[in-house]
PDB file of C-alpha atoms and ligand atoms in Angstrom:
ATOM      1  CA  ASN A   1       7.960 -29.009  26.133  1.00 37.00           C
ATOM      2  CA  ASN A   2       5.398 -31.226  24.453  1.00 44.00           C
ATOM      3  CA  ALA A   3       4.728 -33.543  27.347  1.00 44.00           C
ATOM      4  CA  HIS A   4       1.011 -34.142  27.678  1.00 50.00           C
ATOM      5  CA  ALA A   5       0.355 -31.916  24.711  1.00 60.00           C
ATOM      6  CA  GLY A   6      -2.879 -32.536  22.877  1.00 77.00           C
ATOM      7  CA  ILE A   7      -3.562 -33.080  19.196  1.00 89.00           C
ATOM      8  CA  LYS A   8      -6.889 -31.286  18.858  1.00 93.00           C
ATOM      9  CA  ILE A   9      -9.051 -29.375  16.426  1.00 93.00           C
ATOM     10  CA  THR A  10      -8.242 -25.674  15.962  1.00 91.00           C
ATOM     11  CA  THR A  11     -10.780 -22.867  15.520  1.00 93.00           C
ATOM     12  CA  HIS A  12     -10.938 -23.818  11.810  1.00 95.00           C
ATOM     13  CA  GLY A  13     -12.051 -27.327  12.713  1.00 94.00           C
ATOM     14  CA  SER A  14     -14.600 -25.930  15.145  1.00 95.00           C
ATOM     15  CA  ASP A  15     -15.971 -23.453  12.557  1.00 96.00           C
ATOM     16  CA  TRP A  16     -16.384 -26.296  10.079  1.00 98.00           C
ATOM     17  CA  TYR A  17     -18.226 -28.374  12.695  1.00 98.00           C
ATOM     18  CA  TRP A  18     -20.562 -25.392  13.260  1.00 98.00           C
ATOM     19  CA  ALA A  19     -21.170 -25.189   9.499  1.00 98.00           C
ATOM     20  CA  VAL A  20     -22.118 -28.893   9.385  1.00 98.00           C
ATOM     21  CA  THR A  21     -24.353 -28.377  12.459  1.00 98.00           C
ATOM     22  CA  ALA A  22     -26.212 -25.680  10.496  1.00 98.00           C
ATOM     23  CA  ILE A  23     -26.541 -27.920   7.406  1.00 98.00           C
ATOM     24  CA  MET A  24     -27.987 -30.741   9.540  1.00 98.00           C
ATOM     25  CA  MET A  25     -30.430 -28.366  11.307  1.00 98.00           C
ATOM     26  CA  VAL A  26     -31.687 -26.792   8.068  1.00 98.00           C
ATOM     27  CA  SER A  27     -32.096 -30.282   6.522  1.00 98.00           C
ATOM     28  CA  THR A  28     -34.130 -31.403   9.534  1.00 98.00           C
ATOM     29  CA  ILE A  29     -36.491 -28.432   9.188  1.00 98.00           C
ATOM     30  CA  VAL A  30     -36.863 -29.010   5.429  1.00 98.00           C
ATOM     31  CA  PHE A  31     -37.484 -32.794   5.703  1.00 98.00           C
ATOM     32  CA  ALA A  32     -39.918 -32.386   8.621  1.00 98.00           C
ATOM     33  CA  GLY A  33     -41.656 -29.440   6.938  1.00 98.00           C
ATOM     34  CA  MET A  34     -42.114 -31.409   3.707  1.00 97.00           C
ATOM     35  CA  ALA A  35     -43.891 -34.155   5.677  1.00 96.00           C
ATOM     36  CA  TYR A  36     -46.808 -31.785   6.267  1.00 95.00           C
ATOM     37  CA  THR A  37     -47.322 -31.251   2.542  1.00 94.00           C
ATOM     38  CA  LYS A  38     -48.211 -34.979   2.323  1.00 94.00           C
ATOM     39  CA  PRO A  39     -51.129 -37.034   3.625  1.00 93.00           C
ATOM     40  CA  ARG A  40     -50.448 -38.857   6.886  1.00 92.00           C
ATOM     41  CA  GLN A  41     -49.811 -42.287   5.308  1.00 90.00           C
ATOM     42  CA  HIS A  42     -47.108 -40.784   3.058  1.00 93.00           C
ATOM     43  CA  ARG A  43     -44.889 -39.305   5.797  1.00 96.00           C
ATOM     44  CA  ILE A  44     -42.888 -42.277   7.110  1.00 97.00           C
ATOM     45  CA  PHE A  45     -39.720 -41.601   5.067  1.00 98.00           C
ATOM     46  CA  HIS A  46     -39.799 -37.874   5.889  1.00 98.00           C
ATOM     47  CA  TYR A  47     -39.972 -38.672   9.599  1.00 98.00           C
ATOM     48  CA  ILE A  48     -37.157 -41.249   9.527  1.00 98.00           C
ATOM     49  CA  THR A  49     -34.916 -38.939   7.470  1.00 98.00           C
ATOM     50  CA  ALA A  50     -35.612 -35.868   9.636  1.00 98.00           C
ATOM     51  CA  ALA A  51     -34.780 -37.943  12.732  1.00 98.00           C
ATOM     52  CA  ILE A  52     -31.414 -38.842  11.173  1.00 98.00           C
ATOM     53  CA  THR A  53     -30.365 -35.215  10.533  1.00 98.00           C
ATOM     54  CA  MET A  54     -31.767 -34.093  13.905  1.00 98.00           C
ATOM     55  CA  VAL A  55     -29.544 -36.561  15.770  1.00 98.00           C
ATOM     56  CA  ALA A  56     -26.578 -35.487  13.610  1.00 98.00           C
ATOM     57  CA  SER A  57     -27.261 -31.821  14.471  1.00 98.00           C
ATOM     58  CA  ILE A  58     -26.813 -32.631  18.158  1.00 98.00           C
ATOM     59  CA  ALA A  59     -23.611 -34.621  17.550  1.00 98.00           C
ATOM     60  CA  TYR A  60     -22.120 -31.798  15.439  1.00 98.00           C
ATOM     61  CA  PHE A  61     -23.226 -29.180  17.981  1.00 98.00           C
ATOM     62  CA  SER A  62     -21.266 -31.174  20.574  1.00 98.00           C
ATOM     63  CA  MET A  63     -18.104 -31.445  18.457  1.00 98.00           C
ATOM     64  CA  ALA A  64     -18.261 -27.778  17.400  1.00 98.00           C
ATOM     65  CA  SER A  65     -18.481 -26.865  21.089  1.00 97.00           C
ATOM     66  CA  GLY A  66     -15.398 -28.944  21.876  1.00 95.00           C
ATOM     67  CA  LEU A  67     -17.392 -31.613  23.735  1.00 97.00           C
ATOM     68  CA  GLY A  68     -17.962 -35.344  23.347  1.00 97.00           C
ATOM     69  CA  TRP A  69     -14.308 -36.376  23.085  1.00 96.00           C
ATOM     70  CA  THR A  70     -11.643 -38.128  25.097  1.00 95.00           C
ATOM     71  CA  GLY A  71      -7.836 -38.144  24.775  1.00 92.00           C
ATOM     72  CA  ILE A  72      -6.107 -41.294  23.545  1.00 90.00           C
ATOM     73  CA  ALA A  73      -2.339 -41.652  23.955  1.00 85.00           C
ATOM     74  CA  VAL A  74      -0.580 -41.802  20.584  1.00 84.00           C
ATOM     75  CA  GLU A  75       3.059 -42.174  19.625  1.00 67.00           C
ATOM     76  CA  PHE A  76       3.423 -39.098  17.536  1.00 53.00           C
ATOM     77  CA  GLN A  77       7.147 -38.603  17.035  1.00 53.00           C
ATOM     78  CA  ARG A  78       9.165 -41.713  17.806  1.00 54.00           C
ATOM     79  CA  SER A  79      12.395 -39.965  16.834  1.00 56.00           C
ATOM     80  CA  ASP A  80      12.054 -37.311  19.510  1.00 59.00           C
ATOM     81  CA  PRO A  81      12.430 -38.818  23.004  1.00 54.00           C
ATOM     82  CA  LYS A  82      11.188 -35.577  24.598  1.00 58.00           C
ATOM     83  CA  VAL A  83       7.774 -36.128  23.073  1.00 56.00           C
ATOM     84  CA  PHE A  84       5.823 -38.481  25.259  1.00 58.00           C
ATOM     85  CA  GLY A  85       2.357 -38.676  26.652  1.00 68.00           C
ATOM     86  CA  LEU A  86       0.912 -37.120  23.519  1.00 82.00           C
ATOM     87  CA  TYR A  87      -2.872 -37.332  23.341  1.00 88.00           C
ATOM     88  CA  ARG A  88      -5.156 -37.247  20.328  1.00 91.00           C
ATOM     89  CA  GLU A  89      -8.721 -36.007  20.568  1.00 94.00           C
ATOM     90  CA  ILE A  90     -11.129 -38.879  19.790  1.00 96.00           C
ATOM     91  CA  PHE A  91     -14.776 -37.823  19.343  1.00 98.00           C
ATOM     92  CA  TYR A  92     -16.738 -40.698  20.884  1.00 98.00           C
ATOM     93  CA  VAL A  93     -19.924 -38.655  20.301  1.00 98.00           C
ATOM     94  CA  ARG A  94     -19.715 -39.681  16.615  1.00 98.00           C
ATOM     95  CA  TYR A  95     -20.416 -43.271  17.577  1.00 98.00           C
ATOM     96  CA  ILE A  96     -23.421 -42.282  19.717  1.00 98.00           C
ATOM     97  CA  ASP A  97     -24.742 -40.485  16.610  1.00 98.00           C
ATOM     98  CA  TRP A  98     -23.991 -43.472  14.332  1.00 98.00           C
ATOM     99  CA  VAL A  99     -25.487 -46.120  16.607  1.00 98.00           C
ATOM    100  CA  ILE A 100     -28.804 -44.233  16.318  1.00 98.00           C
ATOM    101  CA  THR A 101     -28.614 -42.935  12.740  1.00 98.00           C
ATOM    102  CA  THR A 102     -27.108 -45.831  10.763  1.00 98.00           C
ATOM    103  CA  PRO A 103     -30.009 -48.183  11.718  1.00 98.00           C
ATOM    104  CA  LEU A 104     -32.417 -45.396  10.641  1.00 98.00           C
ATOM    105  CA  LEU A 105     -30.580 -45.037   7.307  1.00 98.00           C
ATOM    106  CA  LEU A 106     -30.863 -48.810   6.817  1.00 98.00           C
ATOM    107  CA  MET A 107     -34.583 -48.624   7.662  1.00 98.00           C
ATOM    108  CA  ASP A 108     -35.026 -45.909   5.000  1.00 98.00           C
ATOM    109  CA  LEU A 109     -33.321 -48.174   2.459  1.00 98.00           C
ATOM    110  CA  LEU A 110     -34.622 -51.603   3.403  1.00 98.00           C
ATOM    111  CA  LEU A 111     -38.233 -50.411   3.817  1.00 98.00           C
ATOM    112  CA  THR A 112     -37.901 -48.878   0.335  1.00 98.00           C
ATOM    113  CA  ALA A 113     -36.780 -52.274  -0.974  1.00 98.00           C
ATOM    114  CA  GLY A 114     -39.791 -53.872   0.720  1.00 97.00           C
ATOM    115  CA  LEU A 115     -37.684 -56.430   2.599  1.00 97.00           C
ATOM    116  CA  PRO A 116     -39.335 -58.504   5.353  1.00 96.00           C
ATOM    117  CA  TRP A 117     -38.893 -57.421   9.006  1.00 96.00           C
ATOM    118  CA  PRO A 118     -36.529 -60.257  10.019  1.00 97.00           C
ATOM    119  CA  THR A 119     -34.044 -59.267   7.284  1.00 97.00           C
ATOM    120  CA  ILE A 120     -34.225 -55.601   8.333  1.00 98.00           C
ATOM    121  CA  MET A 121     -33.712 -56.565  11.991  1.00 98.00           C
ATOM    122  CA  TYR A 122     -30.638 -58.745  11.493  1.00 98.00           C
ATOM    123  CA  THR A 123     -29.034 -56.259   9.123  1.00 98.00           C
ATOM    124  CA  ILE A 124     -29.462 -53.562  11.797  1.00 98.00           C
ATOM    125  CA  LEU A 125     -27.940 -55.920  14.374  1.00 98.00           C
ATOM    126  CA  ILE A 126     -24.840 -56.376  12.200  1.00 98.00           C
ATOM    127  CA  ASP A 127     -24.721 -52.585  11.739  1.00 98.00           C
ATOM    128  CA  GLU A 128     -24.686 -52.090  15.520  1.00 98.00           C
ATOM    129  CA  ILE A 129     -21.790 -54.548  15.773  1.00 98.00           C
ATOM    130  CA  MET A 130     -19.932 -52.458  13.148  1.00 98.00           C
ATOM    131  CA  ILE A 131     -20.387 -49.200  15.074  1.00 98.00           C
ATOM    132  CA  VAL A 132     -19.589 -50.650  18.495  1.00 98.00           C
ATOM    133  CA  THR A 133     -16.420 -52.391  17.279  1.00 98.00           C
ATOM    134  CA  GLY A 134     -15.398 -49.061  15.683  1.00 98.00           C
ATOM    135  CA  LEU A 135     -15.834 -47.307  19.037  1.00 98.00           C
ATOM    136  CA  ALA A 136     -13.965 -50.018  20.931  1.00 98.00           C
ATOM    137  CA  GLY A 137     -11.096 -49.866  18.425  1.00 98.00           C
ATOM    138  CA  ALA A 138     -10.980 -46.066  18.618  1.00 97.00           C
ATOM    139  CA  LEU A 139     -10.585 -46.154  22.412  1.00 95.00           C
ATOM    140  CA  VAL A 140      -7.928 -48.905  22.471  1.00 93.00           C
ATOM    141  CA  ARG A 141      -4.373 -47.575  22.463  1.00 88.00           C
ATOM    142  CA  THR A 142      -2.465 -50.701  21.407  1.00 87.00           C
ATOM    143  CA  SER A 143      -2.446 -52.402  18.022  1.00 89.00           C
ATOM    144  CA  TYR A 144      -5.354 -54.602  19.199  1.00 95.00           C
ATOM    145  CA  LYS A 145      -7.423 -51.672  17.862  1.00 95.00           C
ATOM    146  CA  TRP A 146      -6.889 -53.127  14.374  1.00 97.00           C
ATOM    147  CA  GLY A 147      -8.531 -56.359  15.530  1.00 98.00           C
ATOM    148  CA  TYR A 148     -11.719 -54.430  16.299  1.00 98.00           C
ATOM    149  CA  PHE A 149     -11.335 -52.639  12.991  1.00 98.00           C
ATOM    150  CA  ALA A 150     -11.203 -55.985  11.161  1.00 98.00           C
ATOM    151  CA  PHE A 151     -14.428 -57.165  12.871  1.00 98.00           C
ATOM    152  CA  GLY A 152     -16.072 -53.857  11.910  1.00 98.00           C
ATOM    153  CA  CYS A 153     -14.995 -54.257   8.282  1.00 98.00           C
ATOM    154  CA  MET A 154     -16.471 -57.774   8.158  1.00 98.00           C
ATOM    155  CA  ALA A 155     -19.763 -56.359   9.429  1.00 98.00           C
ATOM    156  CA  LEU A 156     -19.653 -53.637   6.756  1.00 98.00           C
ATOM    157  CA  ALA A 157     -18.950 -56.230   4.053  1.00 98.00           C
ATOM    158  CA  PHE A 158     -22.123 -58.070   5.110  1.00 98.00           C
ATOM    159  CA  ILE A 159     -24.208 -54.864   5.026  1.00 98.00           C
ATOM    160  CA  VAL A 160     -22.877 -53.961   1.561  1.00 98.00           C
ATOM    161  CA  TYR A 161     -23.770 -57.490   0.395  1.00 98.00           C
ATOM    162  CA  VAL A 162     -27.368 -57.048   1.623  1.00 98.00           C
ATOM    163  CA  LEU A 163     -27.611 -53.654  -0.120  1.00 98.00           C
ATOM    164  CA  VAL A 164     -26.091 -54.490  -3.482  1.00 98.00           C
ATOM    165  CA  TRP A 165     -27.518 -57.974  -3.748  1.00 98.00           C
ATOM    166  CA  GLU A 166     -30.516 -59.053  -1.626  1.00 97.00           C
ATOM    167  CA  ALA A 167     -32.196 -55.656  -1.299  1.00 98.00           C
ATOM    168  CA  ARG A 168     -31.497 -54.574  -4.878  1.00 98.00           C
ATOM    169  CA  LEU A 169     -33.064 -57.715  -6.332  1.00 98.00           C
ATOM    170  CA  HIS A 170     -36.038 -57.427  -3.987  1.00 97.00           C
ATOM    171  CA  ALA A 171     -36.572 -53.752  -4.940  1.00 98.00           C
ATOM    172  CA  ASN A 172     -36.392 -54.563  -8.659  1.00 98.00           C
ATOM    173  CA  ALA A 173     -39.066 -57.227  -8.236  1.00 97.00           C
ATOM    174  CA  MET A 174     -41.350 -54.603  -6.613  1.00 96.00           C
ATOM    175  CA  GLY A 175     -41.542 -52.440  -9.744  1.00 95.00           C
ATOM    176  CA  ARG A 176     -39.737 -49.820 -11.802  1.00 96.00           C
ATOM    177  CA  ASP A 177     -39.988 -46.768  -9.517  1.00 97.00           C
ATOM    178  CA  ILE A 178     -39.031 -48.749  -6.424  1.00 98.00           C
ATOM    179  CA  GLY A 179     -36.157 -50.474  -8.270  1.00 98.00           C
ATOM    180  CA  ARG A 180     -34.795 -47.162  -9.595  1.00 98.00           C
ATOM    181  CA  THR A 181     -35.032 -45.324  -6.280  1.00 98.00           C
ATOM    182  CA  PHE A 182     -33.333 -48.189  -4.474  1.00 98.00           C
ATOM    183  CA  LEU A 183     -30.607 -48.440  -7.112  1.00 98.00           C
ATOM    184  CA  ILE A 184     -29.715 -44.740  -6.697  1.00 98.00           C
ATOM    185  CA  CYS A 185     -29.926 -44.552  -2.892  1.00 98.00           C
ATOM    186  CA  GLY A 186     -28.528 -48.040  -2.249  1.00 98.00           C
ATOM    187  CA  SER A 187     -25.481 -47.549  -4.502  1.00 98.00           C
ATOM    188  CA  TRP A 188     -24.830 -44.093  -3.021  1.00 98.00           C
ATOM    189  CA  THR A 189     -24.887 -45.619   0.474  1.00 98.00           C
ATOM    190  CA  ALA A 190     -22.737 -48.656  -0.389  1.00 98.00           C
ATOM    191  CA  LEU A 191     -20.108 -46.367  -1.930  1.00 98.00           C
ATOM    192  CA  LEU A 192     -20.054 -43.773   0.871  1.00 98.00           C
ATOM    193  CA  TRP A 193     -20.085 -46.244   3.743  1.00 98.00           C
ATOM    194  CA  CYS A 194     -16.946 -47.908   2.356  1.00 98.00           C
ATOM    195  CA  LEU A 195     -15.111 -44.567   2.791  1.00 98.00           C
ATOM    196  CA  TYR A 196     -15.788 -44.414   6.564  1.00 98.00           C
ATOM    197  CA  PRO A 197     -13.266 -47.129   7.471  1.00 98.00           C
ATOM    198  CA  ILE A 198     -10.664 -45.177   5.440  1.00 98.00           C
ATOM    199  CA  ALA A 199     -11.398 -42.006   7.447  1.00 98.00           C
ATOM    200  CA  TRP A 200     -11.196 -44.077  10.640  1.00 98.00           C
ATOM    201  CA  GLY A 201      -7.918 -45.696   9.570  1.00 98.00           C
ATOM    202  CA  VAL A 202      -6.161 -42.346   9.120  1.00 96.00           C
ATOM    203  CA  SER A 203      -7.783 -40.690  12.176  1.00 96.00           C
ATOM    204  CA  GLU A 204      -8.732 -42.769  15.225  1.00 95.00           C
ATOM    205  CA  GLY A 205      -6.798 -45.728  13.813  1.00 95.00           C
ATOM    206  CA  GLY A 206      -3.408 -44.606  12.567  1.00 93.00           C
ATOM    207  CA  ASN A 207      -3.288 -40.941  13.717  1.00 92.00           C
ATOM    208  CA  VAL A 208      -2.074 -40.047  10.206  1.00 92.00           C
ATOM    209  CA  ILE A 209      -4.108 -36.886   9.575  1.00 93.00           C
ATOM    210  CA  ALA A 210      -4.725 -33.932  11.899  1.00 93.00           C
ATOM    211  CA  PRO A 211      -8.060 -33.592  13.729  1.00 95.00           C
ATOM    212  CA  ASP A 212      -8.953 -30.622  11.473  1.00 95.00           C
ATOM    213  CA  SER A 213      -8.543 -32.864   8.399  1.00 96.00           C
ATOM    214  CA  GLU A 214     -10.531 -35.570  10.177  1.00 97.00           C
ATOM    215  CA  ALA A 215     -13.306 -32.977  10.665  1.00 98.00           C
ATOM    216  CA  VAL A 216     -13.390 -32.292   6.911  1.00 98.00           C
ATOM    217  CA  PHE A 217     -13.192 -35.992   5.928  1.00 98.00           C
ATOM    218  CA  TYR A 218     -16.001 -37.194   8.239  1.00 98.00           C
ATOM    219  CA  GLY A 219     -17.972 -33.948   7.785  1.00 98.00           C
ATOM    220  CA  VAL A 220     -18.139 -34.242   3.991  1.00 98.00           C
ATOM    221  CA  LEU A 221     -19.037 -37.951   4.291  1.00 98.00           C
ATOM    222  CA  ASP A 222     -21.796 -37.222   6.827  1.00 98.00           C
ATOM    223  CA  VAL A 223     -23.325 -34.466   4.662  1.00 98.00           C
ATOM    224  CA  MET A 224     -23.347 -36.850   1.673  1.00 98.00           C
ATOM    225  CA  ALA A 225     -24.656 -39.818   3.698  1.00 98.00           C
ATOM    226  CA  LYS A 226     -27.435 -37.939   5.536  1.00 98.00           C
ATOM    227  CA  PRO A 227     -28.854 -34.712   3.949  1.00 98.00           C
ATOM    228  CA  VAL A 228     -27.893 -35.539   0.329  1.00 98.00           C
ATOM    229  CA  PHE A 229     -28.958 -39.184   0.749  1.00 98.00           C
ATOM    230  CA  GLY A 230     -32.227 -38.040   2.382  1.00 98.00           C
ATOM    231  CA  ALA A 231     -33.033 -35.644  -0.450  1.00 98.00           C
ATOM    232  CA  LEU A 232     -32.434 -38.397  -3.046  1.00 98.00           C
ATOM    233  CA  LEU A 233     -34.577 -40.849  -1.093  1.00 98.00           C
ATOM    234  CA  ILE A 234     -37.513 -38.490  -0.537  1.00 98.00           C
ATOM    235  CA  TRP A 235     -37.333 -37.383  -4.180  1.00 97.00           C
ATOM    236  CA  GLY A 236     -37.404 -41.038  -5.258  1.00 97.00           C
ATOM    237  CA  HIS A 237     -40.515 -41.687  -3.166  1.00 97.00           C
ATOM    238  CA  ARG A 238     -42.604 -39.021  -4.940  1.00 94.00           C
ATOM    239  CA  ASN A 239     -44.134 -41.679  -7.247  1.00 90.00           C
ATOM    240  CA  ILE A 240     -44.079 -44.624  -4.829  1.00 95.00           C
ATOM    241  CA  ASP A 241     -47.242 -45.572  -2.954  1.00 92.00           C
ATOM    242  CA  PRO A 242     -46.285 -46.698   0.598  1.00 93.00           C
ATOM    243  CA  ALA A 243     -49.099 -49.264   0.378  1.00 92.00           C
ATOM    244  CA  ALA A 244     -47.060 -51.030  -2.329  1.00 91.00           C
ATOM    245  CA  LEU A 245     -44.341 -51.514   0.321  1.00 93.00           C
ATOM    246  CA  GLY A 246     -46.770 -52.805   2.928  1.00 89.00           C
ATOM    247  CA  LEU A 247     -46.519 -49.510   4.897  1.00 88.00           C
TER     248      LEU A 247
HETATM  249  C1  LIG B 301     -15.926 -47.811  11.458  1.00 57.28           C
HETATM  250  C2  LIG B 301     -14.650 -48.409  12.025  1.00 57.28           C
HETATM  251  C3  LIG B 301     -14.670 -49.892  12.047  1.00 57.28           C
HETATM  252  C4  LIG B 301     -14.816 -50.435  10.661  1.00 57.28           C
HETATM  253  C5  LIG B 301     -15.907 -49.784   9.907  1.00 57.28           C
HETATM  254  C6  LIG B 301     -16.454 -48.576  10.267  1.00 57.28           C
HETATM  255  C7  LIG B 301     -17.582 -48.074   9.447  1.00 57.28           C
HETATM  256  C8  LIG B 301     -18.408 -47.065   9.738  1.00 57.28           C
HETATM  257  C9  LIG B 301     -19.490 -46.597   8.920  1.00 57.28           C
HETATM  258  C10 LIG B 301     -20.142 -45.514   9.360  1.00 57.28           C
HETATM  259  C11 LIG B 301     -21.193 -44.871   8.707  1.00 57.28           C
HETATM  260  C12 LIG B 301     -21.671 -43.750   9.216  1.00 57.28           C
HETATM  261  C13 LIG B 301     -22.706 -42.960   8.640  1.00 57.28           C
HETATM  262  C14 LIG B 301     -23.037 -41.877   9.296  1.00 57.28           C
HETATM  263  C15 LIG B 301     -24.053 -40.990   8.875  1.00 57.28           C
HETATM  264  O1  LIG B 301     -23.814 -39.857   8.664  1.00 57.28           O
HETATM  265  C16 LIG B 301     -16.961 -47.790  12.588  1.00 57.28           C
HETATM  266  C17 LIG B 301     -15.562 -46.387  11.073  1.00 57.28           C
HETATM  267  C18 LIG B 301     -16.382 -50.532   8.687  1.00 57.28           C
HETATM  268  C19 LIG B 301     -19.856 -47.286   7.660  1.00 57.28           C
HETATM  269  C20 LIG B 301     -23.354 -43.337   7.377  1.00 57.28           C
END
């Protein structure tokens, strides 16, 4: 019977994770390679962005290999008393990726906006609270998980406020090219990041979609939020002098 059965990714899910691993690796090589076409003082955003996709490559390599997860008991079919002890695969390795890469993404953005160090530091602190509460909620089996989720959403609301308000105004005051680049990359980020709690809610949270669908949902978001974001950001910096940002 289904006792102690697992709800896990199939070979399709694994193939997709390998595809995203390849996208992240190629992006890393391209971003790092492009750094060497620039003078030393103009490489900071290439390095930060390449570090982001490099860390994601390792996380996706882990998930594609069927590693970096733990089983969390879920009530899958209440109507069928024979089904008990059903476990869903929760990839905790995502959160190890995010706790490193989301602060780097915020550095890319907030350095572009020219914000002072203290603002960058406390925004990153709130971001770490968001990721850690997401991990805690994912690993909790009872409905207390939604308490952690609520704390995480409050943290995200604060980050979105900094992006669409404080940082946007600061970037605009720094000039046209900086304002435009921040508007594109900041809006892209604010929009995409708001979709992560939805993916979480139907995966780790509510166990609504299958792990293969979870792979597609998070995978598409991660490709948009890292390689596509990185390309937009580096493109935007082609006419920005890092000295204008105090870098
Ligand atoms: C969680 C669950 C708790 C509530 C919220 C979340 C938001 C996560 C976000 C993750 C962003 C990840 C990125 C990864 C890069 O590829 C932790 C899912 C609000 C915004 C950008």
